[in-house]
Short mmCIF file of C-alpha atoms and ligand atoms in Angstrom, two decimals:
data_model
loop_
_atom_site.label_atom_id
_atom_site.label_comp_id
_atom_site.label_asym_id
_atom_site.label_seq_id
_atom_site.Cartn_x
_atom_site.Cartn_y
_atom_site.Cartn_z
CA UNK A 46 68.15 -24.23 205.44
CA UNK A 47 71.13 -22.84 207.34
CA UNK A 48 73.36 -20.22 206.19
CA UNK A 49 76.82 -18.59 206.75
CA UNK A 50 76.98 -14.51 207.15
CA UNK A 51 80.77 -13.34 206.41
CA UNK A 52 81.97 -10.02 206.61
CA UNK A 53 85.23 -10.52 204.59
CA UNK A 54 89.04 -9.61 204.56
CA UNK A 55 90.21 -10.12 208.50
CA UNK A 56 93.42 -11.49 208.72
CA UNK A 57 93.47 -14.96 209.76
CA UNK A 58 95.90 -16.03 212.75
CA UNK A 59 96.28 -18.73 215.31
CA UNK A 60 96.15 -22.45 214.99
CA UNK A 61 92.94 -25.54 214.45
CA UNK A 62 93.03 -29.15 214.62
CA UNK A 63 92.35 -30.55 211.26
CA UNK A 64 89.42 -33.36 211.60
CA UNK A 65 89.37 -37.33 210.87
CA UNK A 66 89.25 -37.93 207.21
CA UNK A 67 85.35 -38.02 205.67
CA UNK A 68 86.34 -40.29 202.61
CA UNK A 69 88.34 -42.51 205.11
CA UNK A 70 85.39 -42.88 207.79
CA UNK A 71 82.86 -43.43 205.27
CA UNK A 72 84.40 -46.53 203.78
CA UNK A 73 86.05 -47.96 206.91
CA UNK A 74 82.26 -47.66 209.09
CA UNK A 75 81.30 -49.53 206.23
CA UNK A 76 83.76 -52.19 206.36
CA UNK A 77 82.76 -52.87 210.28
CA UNK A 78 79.55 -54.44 208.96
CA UNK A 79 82.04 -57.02 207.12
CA UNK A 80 83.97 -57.39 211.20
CA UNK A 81 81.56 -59.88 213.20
CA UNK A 82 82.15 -58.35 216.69
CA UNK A 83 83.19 -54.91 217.96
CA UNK A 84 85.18 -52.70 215.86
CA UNK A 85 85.96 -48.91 217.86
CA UNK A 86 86.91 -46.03 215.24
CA UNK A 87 89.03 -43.25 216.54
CA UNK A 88 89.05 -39.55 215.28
CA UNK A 89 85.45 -39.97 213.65
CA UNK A 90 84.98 -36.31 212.80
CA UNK A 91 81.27 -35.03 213.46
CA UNK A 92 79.50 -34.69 210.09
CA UNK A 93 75.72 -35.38 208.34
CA UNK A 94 77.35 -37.94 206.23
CA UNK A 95 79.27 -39.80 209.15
CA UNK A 96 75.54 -39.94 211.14
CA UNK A 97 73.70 -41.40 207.69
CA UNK A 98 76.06 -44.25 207.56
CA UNK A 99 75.33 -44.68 211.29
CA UNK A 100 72.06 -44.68 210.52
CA UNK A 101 72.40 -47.28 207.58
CA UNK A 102 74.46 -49.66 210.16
CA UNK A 103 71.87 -49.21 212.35
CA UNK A 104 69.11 -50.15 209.96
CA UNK A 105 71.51 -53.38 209.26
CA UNK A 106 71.44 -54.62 212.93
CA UNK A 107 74.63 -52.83 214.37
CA UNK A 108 74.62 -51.50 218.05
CA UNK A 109 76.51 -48.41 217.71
CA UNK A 110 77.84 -45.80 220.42
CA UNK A 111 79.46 -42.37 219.73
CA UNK A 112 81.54 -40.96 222.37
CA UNK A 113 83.06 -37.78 220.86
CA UNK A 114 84.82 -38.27 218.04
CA UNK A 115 85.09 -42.43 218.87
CA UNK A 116 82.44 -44.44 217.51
CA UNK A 117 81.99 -48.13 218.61
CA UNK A 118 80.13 -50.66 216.61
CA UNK A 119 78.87 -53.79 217.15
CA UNK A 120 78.00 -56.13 214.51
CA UNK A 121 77.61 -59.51 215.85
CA UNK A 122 73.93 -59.47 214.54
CA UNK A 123 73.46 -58.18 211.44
CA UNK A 124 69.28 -58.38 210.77
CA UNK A 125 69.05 -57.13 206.94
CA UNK A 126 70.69 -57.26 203.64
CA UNK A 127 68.77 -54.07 202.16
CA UNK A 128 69.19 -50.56 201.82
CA UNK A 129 65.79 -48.59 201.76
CA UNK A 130 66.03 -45.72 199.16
CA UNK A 131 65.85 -42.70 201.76
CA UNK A 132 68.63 -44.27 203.53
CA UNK A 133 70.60 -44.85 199.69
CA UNK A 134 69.74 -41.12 199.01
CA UNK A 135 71.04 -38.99 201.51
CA UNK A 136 74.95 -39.47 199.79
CA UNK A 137 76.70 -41.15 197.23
CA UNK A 138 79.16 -42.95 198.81
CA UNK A 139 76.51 -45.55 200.39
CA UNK A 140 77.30 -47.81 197.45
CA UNK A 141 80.19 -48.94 199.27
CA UNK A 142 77.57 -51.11 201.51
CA UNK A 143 77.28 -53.25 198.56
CA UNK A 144 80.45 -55.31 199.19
CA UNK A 145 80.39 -55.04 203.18
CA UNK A 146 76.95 -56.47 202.73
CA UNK A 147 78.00 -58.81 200.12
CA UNK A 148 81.28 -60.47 201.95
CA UNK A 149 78.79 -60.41 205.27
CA UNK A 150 75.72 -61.83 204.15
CA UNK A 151 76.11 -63.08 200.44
CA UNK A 152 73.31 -60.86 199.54
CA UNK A 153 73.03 -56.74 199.10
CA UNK A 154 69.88 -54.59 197.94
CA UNK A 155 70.58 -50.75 197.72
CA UNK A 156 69.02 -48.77 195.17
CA UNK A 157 71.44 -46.26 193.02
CA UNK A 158 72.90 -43.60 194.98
CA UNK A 159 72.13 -40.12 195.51
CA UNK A 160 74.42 -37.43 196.95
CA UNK A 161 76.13 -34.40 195.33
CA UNK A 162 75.27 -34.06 191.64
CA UNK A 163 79.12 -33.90 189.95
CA UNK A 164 77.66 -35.41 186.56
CA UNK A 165 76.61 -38.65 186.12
CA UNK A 166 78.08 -40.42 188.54
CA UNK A 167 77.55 -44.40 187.45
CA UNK A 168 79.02 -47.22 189.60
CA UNK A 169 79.72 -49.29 186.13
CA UNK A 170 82.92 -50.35 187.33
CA UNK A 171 81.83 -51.48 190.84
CA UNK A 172 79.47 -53.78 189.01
CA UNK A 173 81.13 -55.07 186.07
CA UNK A 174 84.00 -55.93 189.14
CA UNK A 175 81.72 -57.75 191.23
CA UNK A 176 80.35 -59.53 188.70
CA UNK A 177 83.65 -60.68 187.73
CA UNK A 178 83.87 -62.48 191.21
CA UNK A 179 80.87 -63.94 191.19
CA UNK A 180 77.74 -61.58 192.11
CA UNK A 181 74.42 -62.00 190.50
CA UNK A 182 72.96 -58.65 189.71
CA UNK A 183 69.88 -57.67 188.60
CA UNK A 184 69.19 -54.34 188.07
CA UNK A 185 65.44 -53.11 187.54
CA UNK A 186 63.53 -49.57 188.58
CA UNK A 187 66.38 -48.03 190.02
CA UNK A 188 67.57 -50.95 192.54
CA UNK A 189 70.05 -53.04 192.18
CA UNK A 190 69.85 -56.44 193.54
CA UNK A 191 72.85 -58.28 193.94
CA UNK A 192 73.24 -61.87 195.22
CA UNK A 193 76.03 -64.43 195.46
CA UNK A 194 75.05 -68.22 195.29
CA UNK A 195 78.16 -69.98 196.01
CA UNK A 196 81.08 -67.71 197.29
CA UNK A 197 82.57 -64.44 196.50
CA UNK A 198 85.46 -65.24 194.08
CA UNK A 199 88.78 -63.78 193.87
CA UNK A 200 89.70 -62.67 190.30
CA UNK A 201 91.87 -60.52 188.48
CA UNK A 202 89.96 -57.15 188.00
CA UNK A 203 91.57 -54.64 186.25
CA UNK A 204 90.27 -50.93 186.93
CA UNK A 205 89.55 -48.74 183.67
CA UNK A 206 89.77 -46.04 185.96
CA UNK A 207 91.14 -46.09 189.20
CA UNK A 208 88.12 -45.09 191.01
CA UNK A 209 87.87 -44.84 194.46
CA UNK A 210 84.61 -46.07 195.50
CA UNK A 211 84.99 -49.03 193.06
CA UNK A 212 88.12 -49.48 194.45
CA UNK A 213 86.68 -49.30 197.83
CA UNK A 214 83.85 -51.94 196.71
CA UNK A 215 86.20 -55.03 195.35
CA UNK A 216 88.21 -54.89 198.45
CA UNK A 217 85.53 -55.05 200.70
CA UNK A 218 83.74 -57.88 198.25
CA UNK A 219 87.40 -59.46 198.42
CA UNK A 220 88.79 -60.15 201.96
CA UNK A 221 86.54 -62.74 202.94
CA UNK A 222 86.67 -64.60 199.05
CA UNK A 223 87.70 -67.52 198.14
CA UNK A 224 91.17 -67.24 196.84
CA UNK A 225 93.17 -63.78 196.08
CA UNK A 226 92.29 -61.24 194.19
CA UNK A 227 94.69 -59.08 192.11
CA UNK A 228 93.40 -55.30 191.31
CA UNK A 229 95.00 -53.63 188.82
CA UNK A 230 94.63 -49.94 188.36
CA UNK A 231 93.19 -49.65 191.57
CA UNK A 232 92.92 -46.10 193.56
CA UNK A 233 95.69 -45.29 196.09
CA UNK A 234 94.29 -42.51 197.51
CA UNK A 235 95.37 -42.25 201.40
CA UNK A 236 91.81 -43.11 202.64
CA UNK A 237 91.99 -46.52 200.66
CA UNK A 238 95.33 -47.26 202.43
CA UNK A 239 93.77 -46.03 205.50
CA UNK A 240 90.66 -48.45 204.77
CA UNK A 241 93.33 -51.61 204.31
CA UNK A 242 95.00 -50.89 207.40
CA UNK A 243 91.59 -51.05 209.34
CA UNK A 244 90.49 -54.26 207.63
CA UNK A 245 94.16 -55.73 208.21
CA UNK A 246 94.07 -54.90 211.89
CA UNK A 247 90.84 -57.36 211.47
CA UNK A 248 92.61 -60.27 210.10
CA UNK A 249 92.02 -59.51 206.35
CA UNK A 250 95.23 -60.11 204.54
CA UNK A 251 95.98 -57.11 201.89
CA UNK A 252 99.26 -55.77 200.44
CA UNK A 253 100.09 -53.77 197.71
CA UNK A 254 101.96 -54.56 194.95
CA UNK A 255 104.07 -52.74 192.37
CA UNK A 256 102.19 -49.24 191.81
CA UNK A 257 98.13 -48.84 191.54
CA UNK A 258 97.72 -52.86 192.19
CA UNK A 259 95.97 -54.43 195.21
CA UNK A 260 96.41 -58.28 196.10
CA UNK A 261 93.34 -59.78 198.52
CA UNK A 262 93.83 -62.76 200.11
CA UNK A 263 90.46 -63.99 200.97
CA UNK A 264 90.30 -65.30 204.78
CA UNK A 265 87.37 -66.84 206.66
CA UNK A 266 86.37 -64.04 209.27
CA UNK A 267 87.33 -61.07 210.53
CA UNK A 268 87.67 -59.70 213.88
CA UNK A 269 86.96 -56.43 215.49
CA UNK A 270 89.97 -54.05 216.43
CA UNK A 271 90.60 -50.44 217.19
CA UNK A 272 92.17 -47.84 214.78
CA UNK A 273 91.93 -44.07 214.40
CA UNK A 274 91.26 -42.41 211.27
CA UNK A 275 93.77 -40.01 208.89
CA UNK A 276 93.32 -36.82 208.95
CA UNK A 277 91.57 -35.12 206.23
CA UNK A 278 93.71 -33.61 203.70
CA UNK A 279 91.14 -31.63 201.86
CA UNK A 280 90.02 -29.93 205.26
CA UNK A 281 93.75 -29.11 205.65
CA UNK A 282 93.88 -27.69 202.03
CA UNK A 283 90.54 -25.89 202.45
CA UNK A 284 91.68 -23.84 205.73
CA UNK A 285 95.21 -23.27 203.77
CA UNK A 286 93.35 -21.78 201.02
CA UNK A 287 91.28 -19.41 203.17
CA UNK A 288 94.73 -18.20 205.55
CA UNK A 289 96.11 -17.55 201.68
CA UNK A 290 93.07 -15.31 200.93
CA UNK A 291 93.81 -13.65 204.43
CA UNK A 292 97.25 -12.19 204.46
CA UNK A 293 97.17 -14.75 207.26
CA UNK A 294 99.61 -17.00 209.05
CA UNK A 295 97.90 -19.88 210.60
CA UNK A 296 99.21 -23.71 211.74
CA UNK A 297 97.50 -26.64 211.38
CA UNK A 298 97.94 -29.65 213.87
CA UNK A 299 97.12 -33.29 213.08
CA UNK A 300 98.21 -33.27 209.43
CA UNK A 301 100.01 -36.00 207.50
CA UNK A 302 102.74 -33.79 205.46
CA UNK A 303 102.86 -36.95 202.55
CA UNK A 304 99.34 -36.89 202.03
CA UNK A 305 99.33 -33.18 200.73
CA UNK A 306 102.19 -33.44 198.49
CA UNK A 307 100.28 -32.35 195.56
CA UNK A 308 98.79 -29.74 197.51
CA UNK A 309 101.74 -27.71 198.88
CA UNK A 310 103.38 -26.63 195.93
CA UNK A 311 100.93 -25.00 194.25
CA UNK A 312 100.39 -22.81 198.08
CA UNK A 313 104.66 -22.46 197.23
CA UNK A 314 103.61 -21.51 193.78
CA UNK A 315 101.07 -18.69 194.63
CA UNK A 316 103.81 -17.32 197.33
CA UNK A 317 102.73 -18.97 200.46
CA UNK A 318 105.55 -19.83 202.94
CA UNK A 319 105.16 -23.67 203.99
CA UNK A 320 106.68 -25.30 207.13
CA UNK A 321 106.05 -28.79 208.01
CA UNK A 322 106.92 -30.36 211.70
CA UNK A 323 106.06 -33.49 212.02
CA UNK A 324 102.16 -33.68 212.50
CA UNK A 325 102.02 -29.86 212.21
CA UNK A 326 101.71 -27.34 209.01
CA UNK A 327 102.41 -24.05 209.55
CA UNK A 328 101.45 -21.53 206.39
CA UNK A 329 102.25 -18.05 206.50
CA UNK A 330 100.24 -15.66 203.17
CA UNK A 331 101.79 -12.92 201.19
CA UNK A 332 100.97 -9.46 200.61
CA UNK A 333 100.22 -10.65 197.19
CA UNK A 334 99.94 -13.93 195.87
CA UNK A 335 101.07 -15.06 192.45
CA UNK A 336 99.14 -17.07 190.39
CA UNK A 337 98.78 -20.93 190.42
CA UNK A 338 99.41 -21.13 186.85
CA UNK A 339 98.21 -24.10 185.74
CA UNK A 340 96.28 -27.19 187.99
CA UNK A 341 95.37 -30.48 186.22
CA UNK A 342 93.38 -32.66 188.77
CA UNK A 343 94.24 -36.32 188.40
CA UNK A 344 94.00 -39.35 190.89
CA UNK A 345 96.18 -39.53 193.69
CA UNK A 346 99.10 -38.92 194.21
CA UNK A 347 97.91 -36.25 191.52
CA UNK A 348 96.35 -33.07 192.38
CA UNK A 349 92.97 -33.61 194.58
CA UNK A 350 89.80 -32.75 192.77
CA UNK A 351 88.33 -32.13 195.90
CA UNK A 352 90.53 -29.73 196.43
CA UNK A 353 89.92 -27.39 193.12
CA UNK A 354 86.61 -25.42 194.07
CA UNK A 355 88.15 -24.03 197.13
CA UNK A 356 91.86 -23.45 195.28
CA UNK A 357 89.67 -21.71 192.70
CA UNK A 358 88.07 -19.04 195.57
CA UNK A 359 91.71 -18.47 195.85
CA UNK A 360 92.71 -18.07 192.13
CA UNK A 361 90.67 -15.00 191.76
CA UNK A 362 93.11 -13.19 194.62
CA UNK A 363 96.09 -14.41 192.52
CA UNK A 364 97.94 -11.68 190.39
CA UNK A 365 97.77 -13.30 187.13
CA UNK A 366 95.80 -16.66 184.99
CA UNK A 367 95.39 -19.70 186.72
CA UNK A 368 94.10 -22.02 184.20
CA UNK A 369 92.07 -25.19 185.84
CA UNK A 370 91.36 -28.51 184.14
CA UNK A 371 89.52 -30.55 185.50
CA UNK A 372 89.96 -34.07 184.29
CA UNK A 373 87.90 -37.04 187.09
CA UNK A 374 84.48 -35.16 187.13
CA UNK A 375 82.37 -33.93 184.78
CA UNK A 376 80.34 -31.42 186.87
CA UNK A 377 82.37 -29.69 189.10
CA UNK A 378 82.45 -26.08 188.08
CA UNK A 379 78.57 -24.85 189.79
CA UNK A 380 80.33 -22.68 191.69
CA UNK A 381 81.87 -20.92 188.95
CA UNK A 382 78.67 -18.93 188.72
CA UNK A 383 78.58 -17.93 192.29
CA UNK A 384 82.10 -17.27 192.18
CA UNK A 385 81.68 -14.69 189.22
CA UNK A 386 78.46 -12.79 191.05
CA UNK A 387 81.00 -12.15 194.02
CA UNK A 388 82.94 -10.51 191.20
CA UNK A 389 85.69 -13.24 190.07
CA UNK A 390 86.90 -13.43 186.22
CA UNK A 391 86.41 -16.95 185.21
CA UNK A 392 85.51 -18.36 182.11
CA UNK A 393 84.51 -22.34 181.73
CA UNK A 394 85.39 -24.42 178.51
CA UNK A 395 84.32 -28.02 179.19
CA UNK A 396 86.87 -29.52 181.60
CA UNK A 397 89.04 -25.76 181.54
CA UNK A 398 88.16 -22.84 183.57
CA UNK A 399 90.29 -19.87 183.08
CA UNK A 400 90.69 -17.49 186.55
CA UNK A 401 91.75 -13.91 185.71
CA UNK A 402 93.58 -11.92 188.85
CA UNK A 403 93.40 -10.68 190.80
CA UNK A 404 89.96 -9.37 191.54
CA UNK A 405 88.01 -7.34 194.25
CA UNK A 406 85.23 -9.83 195.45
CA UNK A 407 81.80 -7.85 196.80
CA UNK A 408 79.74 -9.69 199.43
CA UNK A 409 76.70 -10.96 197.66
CA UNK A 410 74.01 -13.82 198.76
CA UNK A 411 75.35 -17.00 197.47
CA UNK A 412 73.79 -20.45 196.53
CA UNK A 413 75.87 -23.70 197.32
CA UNK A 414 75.23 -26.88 195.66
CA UNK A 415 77.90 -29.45 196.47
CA UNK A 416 80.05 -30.02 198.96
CA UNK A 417 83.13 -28.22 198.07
CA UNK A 418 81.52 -26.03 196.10
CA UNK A 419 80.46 -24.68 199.54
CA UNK A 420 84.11 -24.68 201.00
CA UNK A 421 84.78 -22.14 197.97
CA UNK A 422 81.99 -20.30 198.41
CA UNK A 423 83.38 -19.35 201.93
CA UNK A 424 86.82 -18.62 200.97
CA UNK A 425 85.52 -16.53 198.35
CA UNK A 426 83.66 -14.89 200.86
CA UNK A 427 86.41 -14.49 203.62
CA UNK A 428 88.24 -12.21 200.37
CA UNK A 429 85.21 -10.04 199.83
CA UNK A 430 84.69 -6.55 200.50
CA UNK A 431 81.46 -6.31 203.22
CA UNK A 432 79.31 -8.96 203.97
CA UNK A 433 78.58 -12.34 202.10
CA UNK A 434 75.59 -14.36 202.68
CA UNK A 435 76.09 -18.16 202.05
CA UNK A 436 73.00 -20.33 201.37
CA UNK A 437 73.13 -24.09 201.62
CA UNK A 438 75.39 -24.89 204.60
CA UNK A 439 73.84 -28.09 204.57
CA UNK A 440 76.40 -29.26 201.84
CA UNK A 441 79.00 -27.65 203.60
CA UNK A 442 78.22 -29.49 206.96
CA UNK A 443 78.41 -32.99 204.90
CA UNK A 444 82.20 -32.81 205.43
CA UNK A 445 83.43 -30.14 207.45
CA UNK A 446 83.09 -29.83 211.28
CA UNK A 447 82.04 -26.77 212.43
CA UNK A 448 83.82 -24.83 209.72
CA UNK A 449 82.55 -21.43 211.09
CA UNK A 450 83.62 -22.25 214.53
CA UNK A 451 87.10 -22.69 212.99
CA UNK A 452 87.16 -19.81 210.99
CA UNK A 453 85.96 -17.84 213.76
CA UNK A 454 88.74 -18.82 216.22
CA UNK A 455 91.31 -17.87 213.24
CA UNK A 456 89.68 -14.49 213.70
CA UNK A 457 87.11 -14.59 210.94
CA UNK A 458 83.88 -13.07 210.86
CA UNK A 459 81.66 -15.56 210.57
CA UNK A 460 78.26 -16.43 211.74
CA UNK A 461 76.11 -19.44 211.20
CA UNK A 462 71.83 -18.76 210.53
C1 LIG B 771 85.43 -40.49 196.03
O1 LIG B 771 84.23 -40.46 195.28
C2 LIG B 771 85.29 -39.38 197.06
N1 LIG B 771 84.14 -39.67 197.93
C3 LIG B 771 85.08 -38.04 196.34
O2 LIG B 771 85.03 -37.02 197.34
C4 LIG B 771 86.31 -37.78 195.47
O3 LIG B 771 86.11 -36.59 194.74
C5 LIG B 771 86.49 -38.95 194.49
O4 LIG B 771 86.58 -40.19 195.23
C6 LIG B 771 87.74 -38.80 193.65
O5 LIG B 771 88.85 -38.70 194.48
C7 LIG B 771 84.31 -40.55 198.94
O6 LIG B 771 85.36 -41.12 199.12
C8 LIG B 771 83.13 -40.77 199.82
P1 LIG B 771 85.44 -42.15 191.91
P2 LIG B 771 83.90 -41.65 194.23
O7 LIG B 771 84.72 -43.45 191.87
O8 LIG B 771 84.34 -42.94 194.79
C9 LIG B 771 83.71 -41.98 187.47
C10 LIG B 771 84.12 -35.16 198.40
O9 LIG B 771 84.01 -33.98 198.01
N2 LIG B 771 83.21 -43.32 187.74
O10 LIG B 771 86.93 -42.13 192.03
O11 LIG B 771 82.50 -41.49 193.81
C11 LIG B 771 82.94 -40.95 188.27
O12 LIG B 771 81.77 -40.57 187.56
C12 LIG B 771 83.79 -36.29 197.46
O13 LIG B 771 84.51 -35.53 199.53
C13 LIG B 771 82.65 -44.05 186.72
O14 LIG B 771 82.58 -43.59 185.60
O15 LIG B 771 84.86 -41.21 193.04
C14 LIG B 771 83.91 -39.81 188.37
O16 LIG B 771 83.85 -39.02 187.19
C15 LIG B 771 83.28 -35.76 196.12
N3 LIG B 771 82.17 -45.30 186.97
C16 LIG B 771 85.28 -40.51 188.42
O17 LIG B 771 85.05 -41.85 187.94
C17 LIG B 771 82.24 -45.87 188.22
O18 LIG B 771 81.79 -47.02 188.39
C18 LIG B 771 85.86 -40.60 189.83
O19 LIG B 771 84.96 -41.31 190.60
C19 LIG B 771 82.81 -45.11 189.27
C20 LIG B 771 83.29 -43.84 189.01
#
């Protein structure tokens, strides 16, 4: 059990290379399973949920090689069409081996999936999608056995939420189907473009239409190909949030300007100065900053829910309310608690918390228990008078690389147990 030791309020100053997109290398390492031959994956950023879907590919047959941030996967023999539980359980987002494993070998095994516990979590509309093309499921004890007898078959499936992972699931079920299939509703989060433009550098044959709808043309095989991963917006947002809490002035290379367009504002809002140049993002803090006012967080291009916890850290320095409402997952206010024995107002109301600012944080011990619950829990702590003590790293590591290395080259004060 690692943990971070802060001593808080150093100005922040200099400039870091934002990593490869997490919820763009999970899904796309998946889809090289689908690729029969060598796929090589550029700006793979260096996290405990890249390595467990190495490990899963491995399980499946794949050769894999990591050199840096490239990793190189070879699929030509793919030995199983199961996932065992401990492999399932170490994050959430393996359910998007279902339809790689599906489109590659007409049959999938995976029991439900663990990960970070943000409420319920159910993959209801992955299944009631694939079994719209085609797939035979069976569900029993926590496993879910899916099989396809004759051919995955393009449909119509319309989304009752765009979800991401679903999203992720049909289009990975889809580009080897026979026919096209038409999703409606469908995520557009960058990472899901970013996953398209990997499969169509295979030979898959996707396009978007008119807005949230995805059309699949099924082909016969895929090939392998090179691409490089987006950056990761949240990562970018997450650093942003800490320079805010800093008096700071910080630039970011390797960012995508578009992808944060929900997320730049509300830094404009709170009195940050944001400059964009190209690939580079260059935020300089206030004295003071104003509150955020009011942050509903909605599917792309919406603002990022990913993104709230650590915005949140930074609400409590805000002069003024923020009001936060939280509107894709049910569970994602555990570090309210933390945040409020560092010394923040907040108040929680189902989906609504309420920030009062702003306040003086104390360094306290801390207990993480999600991902970016973590991230908030170390911008809170950046803002905080004396030292902070942050339990759980573990989470933190899941999808940020080397975060205290980072921080620590900004000029923070941070030191990893
Ligand atoms: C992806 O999770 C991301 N993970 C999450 O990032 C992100 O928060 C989320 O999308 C929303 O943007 C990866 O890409 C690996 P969803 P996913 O399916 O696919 C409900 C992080 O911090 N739902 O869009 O699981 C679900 O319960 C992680 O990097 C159903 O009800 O998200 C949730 O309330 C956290 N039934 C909402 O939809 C389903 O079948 C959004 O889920 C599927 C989802």
């Amino acid at each position: 059990m690692y943990r971070y030791v802060l001593e808080g309020r150093k100005e922040l100053r200099g400039e870091i290379n934002i990593q490869g997109a997490k919820n763009s290398a999970l899904p796309i390492l998946a889809a090289t399973l689908v690729v029969n031959g060598e796929s090589v994956i550029h700006n793979c950023p260096v996290l405990t949920d890249v390595e467990a879907s190495v490990r899963i590919l491995r399980y499946l047959g794949c050769r894999i090689k990591r050199e840096g941030t490239t990793i190189i996967v070879d699929s030509s023999n793919i030995l199983r069409d199961d996932i065992p539980a401990e492999l399932m359980r170490e994050m959430r987002s393996s359910v998007i081996f279902l339809g790689a494993l599906l489109s590659r070998t007409g049959h999938a095994r995976i029991s439900l999936p663990g990960g970070c516990d943000l409420g319920p979590r159910p993959i209801d509309l992955h299944l009631k999608a694939l079994r719209k093309m085609g797939v035979v499921i069976n569900e029993f004890r926590g496993n879910i056995d899916c099989m396809v007898t004759d051919g995955i078959e393009g449909c119509q499936v319309a989304l009752g939420f765009p979800s991401v992972g679903a999203t992720e699931n049909i289009i990975l079920s889809a580009v080897m189907a026979k026919g096209t299939t038409i999703i409606t509703n469908a995520a557009a989060e960058p990472e899901i473009v970013d996953l398209c433009d990997f499969l169509n550098s295979c030979g898959a044959k996707i396009t978007t239409g008119e807005s949230g709808t995805i059309i699949i043309d099924g082909v016969d095989s895929l090939h392998g190909a090179q691409h490089s991963i987006i950056p990761d917006r949240i990562v970018a947002a997450t650093y942003m949030s800490a320079v805010a809490v800093s008096t700071g002035r910080v630039t970011l290379h390797n960012i995508i300007p578009s992808h944060l367009s929900s997320i730049i504002p509300v830094f404009e809002e709170s009195g940050c100065n944001v400059q964009t140049n190209g690939l580079d993002l260059t935020i300089t803090a206030p004295r003071k900053l104003r509150s955020l006012r009011l942050i509903r967080t909605m599917p792309y291009p919406g603002f990022p829910t990913d993104a709230q916890p650590p915005l949140m850290a930074m609400a409590t320095q805000a002069d003024g309310t923020t009001v936060f409402v939280e509107n894709i997952f049910e569970n994602r206010y555990k570090h309210v608690g933390e945040l409020i024995r560092l010394g923040a107002k907040i108040s929680v109301e189902g989906k609504v918390a309420v920030i009062e600012g702003p306040t003086e944080l104390y360094g306290a011990d801390v207990y993480a228990q999600d991902l970016r619950g973590a991230a908030a829990l170390v911008v809170a702590g950046l803002a905080a008078e004396g030292k902070t003590t942050v339990y759980g790293v573990e989470y933190l590591e899941r999808g940020y690389e080397e975060f205290d290395v980072g921080l620590s080259l900004l000029g923070a004060s941070i030191r990893k147990i």
